[in-house]
Amino acid sequence: MSTTSYNCTNDAQRAEGLAHAQKAIAAKQVIVMPTDTVYGIAADAFSPQAVATLLAAKGRGRNMPPPVLIPRIGTMEGLAADIPDDARKLAEKYWPGPLTLIFHAQPTLTWDLGETHGTVALRVPDDQLALDLLTITGPLAVSSANRTGQEAAQTASEARTQLAESVEVYLESGFRPLEGTDPTPSTIVDATGLRLRVVREGAISLEEIKRMIPSVLGADVEPDVWEPANLSKEPHSEESAESAPMLNLEKPAEAQDAVSAENAEPHEEAEASKDAAGS
């Protein structure tokens, strides 16, 4: 498969690159794009074939599904169910920005991001090129643009050395976040329980979130203290309560599987510092 890179700091190439990227996404191919954290490898979130291609390019399994980048906060309503007021407050304050929120996915959605256990991780990136692309493509499954276990790419050219011909379009827009700085992943907040829980601290600290949402829990909360929402209410879909990831009390961090792809970023603990998801 041939691959094309576009220098998106040039207006003409930016326009050509966005058009080619849109066509590639529609054709169930994968592209590399900048985000505000690192570069991400992206695919149509509603195409199981495209998501499978993304995971294969990274050398990653279905047990680490990618998060989904969206162009605006309003898109959250169509993809997530049971959105808590506190999660909505965080989205309104930090989106666009380095905050990933895990929700129960709308049960009517016909997509397959991997073993999400009925959840979806959402983020609005604070990057104009990414937002322009998302506006014309719709929600994209995005993981950090690197082979699993390798350093997260901070430029499209770095991503190309790892992903090569597996990617149809590379959109180059300079260093992310900045040249000479280390990439900082988004902060991941699980909003599927009775209380919000920070499952990974990133660019936004737990302390900062606590100032806004005092009831938020940290990742170090003991399993018997953290109460999954599905223990006290009806399952949000036809699936049994046992299928909800939050019910795995031995491993409450299981919710990270929904973002464990990039973009959001680190997801196997061993790779948390380098496999920052493109979100």
PDB file of C-alpha atoms in Angstrom:
ATOM      1  CA  MET A   1       0.000   0.000   0.000  1.00  0.00           C
ATOM      2  CA  SER A   2       1.298   3.480  -0.881  1.00  0.00           C
ATOM      3  CA  THR A   3       1.393   6.193   1.739  1.00  0.00           C
ATOM      4  CA  THR A   4       1.450   9.999   1.513  1.00  0.00           C
ATOM      5  CA  SER A   5       2.673  12.675   3.928  1.00  0.00           C
ATOM      6  CA  TYR A   6       1.406  16.245   3.979  1.00  0.00           C
ATOM      7  CA  ASN A   7       3.090  19.265   5.547  1.00  0.00           C
ATOM      8  CA  CYS A   8       0.053  20.824   7.188  1.00  0.00           C
ATOM      9  CA  THR A   9       1.915  23.979   8.166  1.00  0.00           C
ATOM     10  CA  ASN A  10       1.479  24.850   4.474  1.00  0.00           C
ATOM     11  CA  ASP A  11      -2.098  25.950   3.733  1.00  0.00           C
ATOM     12  CA  ALA A  12      -2.322  24.206   0.359  1.00  0.00           C
ATOM     13  CA  GLN A  13      -0.909  20.922   1.662  1.00  0.00           C
ATOM     14  CA  ARG A  14      -3.123  21.198   4.754  1.00  0.00           C
ATOM     15  CA  ALA A  15      -6.230  21.330   2.591  1.00  0.00           C
ATOM     16  CA  GLU A  16      -5.000  18.452   0.407  1.00  0.00           C
ATOM     17  CA  GLY A  17      -4.042  16.423   3.457  1.00  0.00           C
ATOM     18  CA  LEU A  18      -7.426  16.860   5.141  1.00  0.00           C
ATOM     19  CA  ALA A  19      -9.228  15.864   1.943  1.00  0.00           C
ATOM     20  CA  HIS A  20      -7.040  12.773   1.484  1.00  0.00           C
ATOM     21  CA  ALA A  21      -7.415  11.843   5.157  1.00  0.00           C
ATOM     22  CA  GLN A  22     -11.199  12.106   4.917  1.00  0.00           C
ATOM     23  CA  LYS A  23     -11.179   9.844   1.852  1.00  0.00           C
ATOM     24  CA  ALA A  24      -8.900   7.342   3.608  1.00  0.00           C
ATOM     25  CA  ILE A  25     -11.118   7.213   6.702  1.00  0.00           C
ATOM     26  CA  ALA A  26     -14.177   6.644   4.487  1.00  0.00           C
ATOM     27  CA  ALA A  27     -12.292   3.781   2.804  1.00  0.00           C
ATOM     28  CA  LYS A  28     -11.669   2.131   6.210  1.00  0.00           C
ATOM     29  CA  GLN A  29      -7.958   2.929   6.100  1.00  0.00           C
ATOM     30  CA  VAL A  30      -5.909   4.452   8.916  1.00  0.00           C
ATOM     31  CA  ILE A  31      -4.161   7.803   9.096  1.00  0.00           C
ATOM     32  CA  VAL A  32      -1.736   9.576  11.430  1.00  0.00           C
ATOM     33  CA  MET A  33      -2.799  12.932  12.845  1.00  0.00           C
ATOM     34  CA  PRO A  34      -1.582  15.372  15.512  1.00  0.00           C
ATOM     35  CA  THR A  35      -3.381  15.808  18.808  1.00  0.00           C
ATOM     36  CA  ASP A  36      -2.548  18.136  21.685  1.00  0.00           C
ATOM     37  CA  THR A  37      -0.736  15.333  23.551  1.00  0.00           C
ATOM     38  CA  VAL A  38       1.075  13.216  20.933  1.00  0.00           C
ATOM     39  CA  TYR A  39       0.491  12.052  17.364  1.00  0.00           C
ATOM     40  CA  GLY A  40      -2.253   9.491  16.974  1.00  0.00           C
ATOM     41  CA  ILE A  41      -3.135   6.740  14.541  1.00  0.00           C
ATOM     42  CA  ALA A  42      -6.795   7.121  13.664  1.00  0.00           C
ATOM     43  CA  ALA A  43      -9.603   5.073  12.112  1.00  0.00           C
ATOM     44  CA  ASP A  44     -13.350   5.323  11.643  1.00  0.00           C
ATOM     45  CA  ALA A  45     -14.770   4.473  15.083  1.00  0.00           C
ATOM     46  CA  PHE A  46     -17.834   2.875  13.481  1.00  0.00           C
ATOM     47  CA  SER A  47     -15.905   0.491  11.223  1.00  0.00           C
ATOM     48  CA  PRO A  48     -14.817  -2.764  12.908  1.00  0.00           C
ATOM     49  CA  GLN A  49     -12.541  -3.402   9.912  1.00  0.00           C
ATOM     50  CA  ALA A  50     -10.830  -0.025  10.302  1.00  0.00           C
ATOM     51  CA  VAL A  51     -10.397  -0.444  14.063  1.00  0.00           C
ATOM     52  CA  ALA A  52      -8.921  -3.905  13.501  1.00  0.00           C
ATOM     53  CA  THR A  53      -6.473  -2.368  11.009  1.00  0.00           C
ATOM     54  CA  LEU A  54      -5.483   0.250  13.600  1.00  0.00           C
ATOM     55  CA  LEU A  55      -4.842  -2.363  16.282  1.00  0.00           C
ATOM     56  CA  ALA A  56      -2.860  -4.523  13.854  1.00  0.00           C
ATOM     57  CA  ALA A  57      -0.703  -1.566  12.807  1.00  0.00           C
ATOM     58  CA  LYS A  58       0.197  -0.975  16.441  1.00  0.00           C
ATOM     59  CA  GLY A  59       0.665  -4.650  17.240  1.00  0.00           C
ATOM     60  CA  ARG A  60      -2.059  -4.442  19.871  1.00  0.00           C
ATOM     61  CA  GLY A  61      -4.876  -6.809  20.783  1.00  0.00           C
ATOM     62  CA  ARG A  62      -8.592  -6.311  21.253  1.00  0.00           C
ATOM     63  CA  ASN A  63      -8.084  -6.265  25.016  1.00  0.00           C
ATOM     64  CA  MET A  64      -6.724  -2.711  24.661  1.00  0.00           C
ATOM     65  CA  PRO A  65      -9.437  -0.858  22.737  1.00  0.00           C
ATOM     66  CA  PRO A  66      -8.745   2.687  21.556  1.00  0.00           C
ATOM     67  CA  PRO A  67     -10.452   5.777  22.912  1.00  0.00           C
ATOM     68  CA  VAL A  68     -12.626   7.879  20.633  1.00  0.00           C
ATOM     69  CA  LEU A  69     -11.889  11.486  19.748  1.00  0.00           C
ATOM     70  CA  ILE A  70     -14.875  13.717  19.038  1.00  0.00           C
ATOM     71  CA  PRO A  71     -15.070  17.246  17.572  1.00  0.00           C
ATOM     72  CA  ARG A  72     -17.282  18.857  20.199  1.00  0.00           C
ATOM     73  CA  ILE A  73     -18.858  18.255  23.575  1.00  0.00           C
ATOM     74  CA  GLY A  74     -22.320  17.833  22.033  1.00  0.00           C
ATOM     75  CA  THR A  75     -21.187  14.639  20.286  1.00  0.00           C
ATOM     76  CA  MET A  76     -20.867  13.013  23.721  1.00  0.00           C
ATOM     77  CA  GLU A  77     -24.644  12.781  24.023  1.00  0.00           C
ATOM     78  CA  GLY A  78     -24.980  10.483  21.030  1.00  0.00           C
ATOM     79  CA  LEU A  79     -22.216   8.096  22.062  1.00  0.00           C
ATOM     80  CA  ALA A  80     -22.479   7.872  25.856  1.00  0.00           C
ATOM     81  CA  ALA A  81     -25.315   6.788  28.147  1.00  0.00           C
ATOM     82  CA  ASP A  82     -25.946   7.638  31.800  1.00  0.00           C
ATOM     83  CA  ILE A  83     -23.746  10.745  31.781  1.00  0.00           C
ATOM     84  CA  PRO A  84     -23.312  11.948  35.392  1.00  0.00           C
ATOM     85  CA  ASP A  85     -23.655  15.672  36.085  1.00  0.00           C
ATOM     86  CA  ASP A  86     -20.147  15.739  37.564  1.00  0.00           C
ATOM     87  CA  ALA A  87     -18.677  14.251  34.384  1.00  0.00           C
ATOM     88  CA  ARG A  88     -20.546  16.816  32.329  1.00  0.00           C
ATOM     89  CA  LYS A  89     -19.039  19.591  34.468  1.00  0.00           C
ATOM     90  CA  LEU A  90     -15.542  18.246  33.832  1.00  0.00           C
ATOM     91  CA  ALA A  91     -16.185  18.031  30.087  1.00  0.00           C
ATOM     92  CA  GLU A  92     -17.468  21.594  30.009  1.00  0.00           C
ATOM     93  CA  LYS A  93     -14.354  22.842  31.829  1.00  0.00           C
ATOM     94  CA  TYR A  94     -11.601  20.769  30.209  1.00  0.00           C
ATOM     95  CA  TRP A  95     -12.796  20.053  26.657  1.00  0.00           C
ATOM     96  CA  PRO A  96     -11.107  20.660  24.330  1.00  0.00           C
ATOM     97  CA  GLY A  97      -8.180  19.406  26.368  1.00  0.00           C
ATOM     98  CA  PRO A  98      -6.268  16.502  27.932  1.00  0.00           C
ATOM     99  CA  LEU A  99      -9.193  14.820  29.703  1.00  0.00           C
ATOM    100  CA  THR A 100     -10.528  11.385  28.729  1.00  0.00           C
ATOM    101  CA  LEU A 101     -13.889  10.360  30.179  1.00  0.00           C
ATOM    102  CA  ILE A 102     -15.083   6.742  30.320  1.00  0.00           C
ATOM    103  CA  PHE A 103     -18.841   6.254  30.002  1.00  0.00           C
ATOM    104  CA  HIS A 104     -21.296   3.465  29.373  1.00  0.00           C
ATOM    105  CA  ALA A 105     -21.673   3.407  25.592  1.00  0.00           C
ATOM    106  CA  GLN A 106     -25.060   3.954  24.008  1.00  0.00           C
ATOM    107  CA  PRO A 107     -26.389   0.391  23.654  1.00  0.00           C
ATOM    108  CA  THR A 108     -27.828   1.126  20.203  1.00  0.00           C
ATOM    109  CA  LEU A 109     -24.444   1.883  18.654  1.00  0.00           C
ATOM    110  CA  THR A 110     -23.242  -0.661  16.109  1.00  0.00           C
ATOM    111  CA  TRP A 111     -19.502  -0.475  16.553  1.00  0.00           C
ATOM    112  CA  ASP A 112     -16.717  -2.741  17.750  1.00  0.00           C
ATOM    113  CA  LEU A 113     -13.757  -1.043  19.382  1.00  0.00           C
ATOM    114  CA  GLY A 114     -12.551  -4.223  21.068  1.00  0.00           C
ATOM    115  CA  GLU A 115     -13.217  -5.625  24.521  1.00  0.00           C
ATOM    116  CA  THR A 116     -14.781  -2.494  26.002  1.00  0.00           C
ATOM    117  CA  HIS A 117     -17.354  -4.295  28.182  1.00  0.00           C
ATOM    118  CA  GLY A 118     -19.977  -1.800  27.085  1.00  0.00           C
ATOM    119  CA  THR A 119     -17.946   1.330  27.801  1.00  0.00           C
ATOM    120  CA  VAL A 120     -16.431   4.049  25.634  1.00  0.00           C
ATOM    121  CA  ALA A 121     -13.625   6.520  26.373  1.00  0.00           C
ATOM    122  CA  LEU A 122     -14.199   9.977  24.868  1.00  0.00           C
ATOM    123  CA  ARG A 123     -12.078  13.103  24.444  1.00  0.00           C
ATOM    124  CA  VAL A 124     -12.155  16.407  22.549  1.00  0.00           C
ATOM    125  CA  PRO A 125      -8.532  17.236  21.631  1.00  0.00           C
ATOM    126  CA  ASP A 126      -7.235  20.794  21.908  1.00  0.00           C
ATOM    127  CA  ASP A 127      -5.660  20.840  18.459  1.00  0.00           C
ATOM    128  CA  GLN A 128      -7.141  22.758  15.548  1.00  0.00           C
ATOM    129  CA  LEU A 129      -5.997  20.371  12.817  1.00  0.00           C
ATOM    130  CA  ALA A 130      -7.419  17.429  14.746  1.00  0.00           C
ATOM    131  CA  LEU A 131     -10.715  19.264  15.301  1.00  0.00           C
ATOM    132  CA  ASP A 132     -10.950  20.224  11.626  1.00  0.00           C
ATOM    133  CA  LEU A 133     -10.444  16.583  10.650  1.00  0.00           C
ATOM    134  CA  LEU A 134     -12.957  15.292  13.210  1.00  0.00           C
ATOM    135  CA  THR A 135     -15.515  17.782  11.952  1.00  0.00           C
ATOM    136  CA  ILE A 136     -15.433  16.268   8.466  1.00  0.00           C
ATOM    137  CA  THR A 137     -14.984  12.603   9.443  1.00  0.00           C
ATOM    138  CA  GLY A 138     -17.009  12.255  12.641  1.00  0.00           C
ATOM    139  CA  PRO A 139     -15.743  10.338  15.709  1.00  0.00           C
ATOM    140  CA  LEU A 140     -12.392   8.610  15.270  1.00  0.00           C
ATOM    141  CA  ALA A 141     -10.847   5.757  17.208  1.00  0.00           C
ATOM    142  CA  VAL A 142      -7.382   7.106  18.008  1.00  0.00           C
ATOM    143  CA  SER A 143      -4.384   5.513  19.674  1.00  0.00           C
ATOM    144  CA  SER A 144      -0.839   6.825  20.018  1.00  0.00           C
ATOM    145  CA  ALA A 145       0.992   6.635  16.702  1.00  0.00           C
ATOM    146  CA  ASN A 146       3.613   4.044  17.571  1.00  0.00           C
ATOM    147  CA  ARG A 147       4.154   0.335  17.716  1.00  0.00           C
ATOM    148  CA  THR A 148       3.174  -1.034  21.108  1.00  0.00           C
ATOM    149  CA  GLY A 149       6.122  -0.852  23.473  1.00  0.00           C
ATOM    150  CA  GLN A 150       7.877   1.913  21.512  1.00  0.00           C
ATOM    151  CA  GLU A 151       8.068   5.624  22.238  1.00  0.00           C
ATOM    152  CA  ALA A 152       4.978   7.669  21.399  1.00  0.00           C
ATOM    153  CA  ALA A 153       5.580   9.717  18.238  1.00  0.00           C
ATOM    154  CA  GLN A 154       5.782  13.483  18.633  1.00  0.00           C
ATOM    155  CA  THR A 155       5.860  14.132  14.872  1.00  0.00           C
ATOM    156  CA  ALA A 156       4.313  12.400  11.890  1.00  0.00           C
ATOM    157  CA  SER A 157       7.778  11.536  10.588  1.00  0.00           C
ATOM    158  CA  GLU A 158       8.575   9.747  13.862  1.00  0.00           C
ATOM    159  CA  ALA A 159       5.323   7.828  13.512  1.00  0.00           C
ATOM    160  CA  ARG A 160       6.207   6.870   9.938  1.00  0.00           C
ATOM    161  CA  THR A 161       9.477   5.239  11.023  1.00  0.00           C
ATOM    162  CA  GLN A 162       7.420   2.860  13.179  1.00  0.00           C
ATOM    163  CA  LEU A 163       4.170   2.428  11.234  1.00  0.00           C
ATOM    164  CA  ALA A 164       5.485   2.783   7.671  1.00  0.00           C
ATOM    165  CA  GLU A 165       3.150   1.571   4.908  1.00  0.00           C
ATOM    166  CA  SER A 166       0.395   0.439   7.277  1.00  0.00           C
ATOM    167  CA  VAL A 167      -0.862   4.042   7.262  1.00  0.00           C
ATOM    168  CA  GLU A 168      -2.444   5.676   4.202  1.00  0.00           C
ATOM    169  CA  VAL A 169      -1.999   9.358   5.148  1.00  0.00           C
ATOM    170  CA  TYR A 170       0.400  11.158   7.490  1.00  0.00           C
ATOM    171  CA  LEU A 171      -0.582  14.676   8.534  1.00  0.00           C
ATOM    172  CA  GLU A 172       2.562  16.490   9.708  1.00  0.00           C
ATOM    173  CA  SER A 173       2.065  19.602  11.798  1.00  0.00           C
ATOM    174  CA  GLY A 174       5.218  19.933  13.879  1.00  0.00           C
ATOM    175  CA  PHE A 175       6.018  18.669  17.352  1.00  0.00           C
ATOM    176  CA  ARG A 176       3.333  17.670  19.835  1.00  0.00           C
ATOM    177  CA  PRO A 177       3.177  18.932  22.416  1.00  0.00           C
ATOM    178  CA  LEU A 178       6.360  21.043  21.869  1.00  0.00           C
ATOM    179  CA  GLU A 179       9.853  20.242  20.665  1.00  0.00           C
ATOM    180  CA  GLY A 180      12.092  19.363  23.589  1.00  0.00           C
ATOM    181  CA  THR A 181       9.215  18.509  25.916  1.00  0.00           C
ATOM    182  CA  ASP A 182       8.030  15.075  26.969  1.00  0.00           C
ATOM    183  CA  PRO A 183       4.523  14.032  25.953  1.00  0.00           C
ATOM    184  CA  THR A 184       2.028  14.155  28.807  1.00  0.00           C
ATOM    185  CA  PRO A 185      -0.975  11.842  28.427  1.00  0.00           C
ATOM    186  CA  SER A 186      -4.520  12.880  29.122  1.00  0.00           C
ATOM    187  CA  THR A 187      -6.004  12.313  32.553  1.00  0.00           C
ATOM    188  CA  ILE A 188      -8.502   9.457  32.491  1.00  0.00           C
ATOM    189  CA  VAL A 189     -11.662   9.659  34.593  1.00  0.00           C
ATOM    190  CA  ASP A 190     -14.065   6.733  34.901  1.00  0.00           C
ATOM    191  CA  ALA A 191     -17.636   8.013  34.995  1.00  0.00           C
ATOM    192  CA  THR A 192     -19.405   4.633  35.054  1.00  0.00           C
ATOM    193  CA  GLY A 193     -19.594   4.292  38.849  1.00  0.00           C
ATOM    194  CA  LEU A 194     -21.596   5.983  41.574  1.00  0.00           C
ATOM    195  CA  ARG A 195     -18.676   8.393  41.996  1.00  0.00           C
ATOM    196  CA  LEU A 196     -16.142   9.606  39.460  1.00  0.00           C
ATOM    197  CA  ARG A 197     -12.761   7.913  39.732  1.00  0.00           C
ATOM    198  CA  VAL A 198      -9.446   9.099  38.302  1.00  0.00           C
ATOM    199  CA  VAL A 199      -7.925   5.917  36.910  1.00  0.00           C
ATOM    200  CA  ARG A 200      -4.843   7.661  35.551  1.00  0.00           C
ATOM    201  CA  GLU A 201      -3.394  11.067  36.318  1.00  0.00           C
ATOM    202  CA  GLY A 202      -1.995  12.902  33.351  1.00  0.00           C
ATOM    203  CA  ALA A 203      -1.982  16.559  32.367  1.00  0.00           C
ATOM    204  CA  ILE A 204      -4.755  17.334  34.876  1.00  0.00           C
ATOM    205  CA  SER A 205      -3.989  16.385  38.468  1.00  0.00           C
ATOM    206  CA  LEU A 206      -6.316  14.588  40.865  1.00  0.00           C
ATOM    207  CA  GLU A 207      -6.009  17.577  43.197  1.00  0.00           C
ATOM    208  CA  GLU A 208      -7.236  19.943  40.491  1.00  0.00           C
ATOM    209  CA  ILE A 209     -10.229  17.741  39.750  1.00  0.00           C
ATOM    210  CA  LYS A 210     -10.982  17.411  43.466  1.00  0.00           C
ATOM    211  CA  ARG A 211     -11.260  21.177  43.759  1.00  0.00           C
ATOM    212  CA  MET A 212     -14.114  21.000  41.277  1.00  0.00           C
ATOM    213  CA  ILE A 213     -15.561  17.581  42.181  1.00  0.00           C
ATOM    214  CA  PRO A 214     -14.735  16.924  45.885  1.00  0.00           C
ATOM    215  CA  SER A 215     -16.263  13.435  45.779  1.00  0.00           C
ATOM    216  CA  VAL A 216     -13.940  12.168  43.035  1.00  0.00           C
ATOM    217  CA  LEU A 217     -11.925   9.064  43.907  1.00  0.00           C
ATOM    218  CA  GLY A 218      -8.290   8.331  43.120  1.00  0.00           C
ATOM    219  CA  ALA A 219      -6.819   5.268  41.453  1.00  0.00           C
ATOM    220  CA  ASP A 220      -5.548   3.998  44.803  1.00  0.00           C
ATOM    221  CA  VAL A 221      -9.035   3.532  46.257  1.00  0.00           C
ATOM    222  CA  GLU A 222      -9.535   0.030  47.640  1.00  0.00           C
ATOM    223  CA  PRO A 223     -11.939  -2.119  45.581  1.00  0.00           C
ATOM    224  CA  ASP A 224     -14.368  -2.567  48.472  1.00  0.00           C
ATOM    225  CA  VAL A 225     -14.636   1.210  48.823  1.00  0.00           C
ATOM    226  CA  TRP A 226     -15.361   1.906  45.187  1.00  0.00           C
ATOM    227  CA  GLU A 227     -18.986   1.105  44.378  1.00  0.00           C
ATOM    228  CA  PRO A 228     -19.822   0.336  40.754  1.00  0.00           C
ATOM    229  CA  ALA A 229     -22.975   2.005  39.527  1.00  0.00           C
ATOM    230  CA  ASN A 230     -24.405  -1.229  38.153  1.00  0.00           C
ATOM    231  CA  LEU A 231     -24.576  -2.757  41.604  1.00  0.00           C
ATOM    232  CA  SER A 232     -27.370  -0.401  42.501  1.00  0.00           C
ATOM    233  CA  LYS A 233     -29.330   0.035  39.300  1.00  0.00           C
ATOM    234  CA  GLU A 234     -30.512  -1.824  36.244  1.00  0.00           C
ATOM    235  CA  PRO A 235     -27.888  -2.626  33.602  1.00  0.00           C
ATOM    236  CA  HIS A 236     -27.863   0.066  30.929  1.00  0.00           C
ATOM    237  CA  SER A 237     -28.432  -2.443  28.140  1.00  0.00           C
ATOM    238  CA  GLU A 238     -29.670  -5.958  27.621  1.00  0.00           C
ATOM    239  CA  GLU A 239     -26.325  -7.300  28.772  1.00  0.00           C
ATOM    240  CA  SER A 240     -26.234  -8.735  32.265  1.00  0.00           C
ATOM    241  CA  ALA A 241     -24.705  -6.726  35.092  1.00  0.00           C
ATOM    242  CA  GLU A 242     -21.833  -9.210  35.186  1.00  0.00           C
ATOM    243  CA  SER A 243     -20.697  -7.994  31.783  1.00  0.00           C
ATOM    244  CA  ALA A 244     -20.047  -4.460  32.983  1.00  0.00           C
ATOM    245  CA  PRO A 245     -16.351  -3.806  33.541  1.00  0.00           C
ATOM    246  CA  MET A 246     -17.003  -1.907  36.738  1.00  0.00           C
ATOM    247  CA  LEU A 247     -18.238  -5.066  38.398  1.00  0.00           C
ATOM    248  CA  ASN A 248     -14.808  -6.624  38.424  1.00  0.00           C
ATOM    249  CA  LEU A 249     -14.119  -5.684  42.030  1.00  0.00           C
ATOM    250  CA  GLU A 250     -10.801  -7.521  42.054  1.00  0.00           C
ATOM    251  CA  LYS A 251      -9.570  -5.142  39.367  1.00  0.00           C
ATOM    252  CA  PRO A 252     -11.455  -1.851  39.375  1.00  0.00           C
ATOM    253  CA  ALA A 253      -8.883  -0.370  37.011  1.00  0.00           C
ATOM    254  CA  GLU A 254     -10.355  -2.660  34.349  1.00  0.00           C
ATOM    255  CA  ALA A 255     -12.165   0.413  33.138  1.00  0.00           C
ATOM    256  CA  GLN A 256      -8.871   1.532  31.688  1.00  0.00           C
ATOM    257  CA  ASP A 257      -9.318  -1.118  29.006  1.00  0.00           C
ATOM    258  CA  ALA A 258     -11.658   1.304  27.300  1.00  0.00           C
ATOM    259  CA  VAL A 259      -8.841   3.794  26.877  1.00  0.00           C
ATOM    260  CA  SER A 260      -6.022   1.441  27.047  1.00  0.00           C
ATOM    261  CA  ALA A 261      -5.148   2.129  23.586  1.00  0.00           C
ATOM    262  CA  GLU A 262      -3.700   5.635  23.326  1.00  0.00           C
ATOM    263  CA  ASN A 263      -4.823   8.014  23.042  1.00  0.00           C
ATOM    264  CA  ALA A 264      -5.255   7.772  25.545  1.00  0.00           C
ATOM    265  CA  GLU A 265      -2.468   6.603  26.110  1.00  0.00           C
ATOM    266  CA  PRO A 266      -0.734   4.263  28.404  1.00  0.00           C
ATOM    267  CA  HIS A 267      -2.581   1.332  29.162  1.00  0.00           C
ATOM    268  CA  GLU A 268      -0.558  -1.524  30.107  1.00  0.00           C
ATOM    269  CA  GLU A 269       1.117  -0.288  33.258  1.00  0.00           C
ATOM    270  CA  ALA A 270       4.519  -1.237  31.843  1.00  0.00           C
ATOM    271  CA  GLU A 271       3.902   1.076  28.908  1.00  0.00           C
ATOM    272  CA  ALA A 272       2.143   3.873  30.751  1.00  0.00           C
ATOM    273  CA  SER A 273       5.001   6.302  30.226  1.00  0.00           C
ATOM    274  CA  LYS A 274       5.543   5.685  26.528  1.00  0.00           C
ATOM    275  CA  ASP A 275       2.371   4.409  24.840  1.00  0.00           C
ATOM    276  CA  ALA A 276       0.367   7.566  25.429  1.00  0.00           C
ATOM    277  CA  ALA A 277      -2.786   7.271  23.453  1.00  0.00           C
ATOM    278  CA  GLY A 278      -3.393   9.762  20.755  1.00  0.00           C
ATOM    279  CA  SER A 279      -6.063  11.287  22.745  1.00  0.00           C
TER     280      SER A 279
END
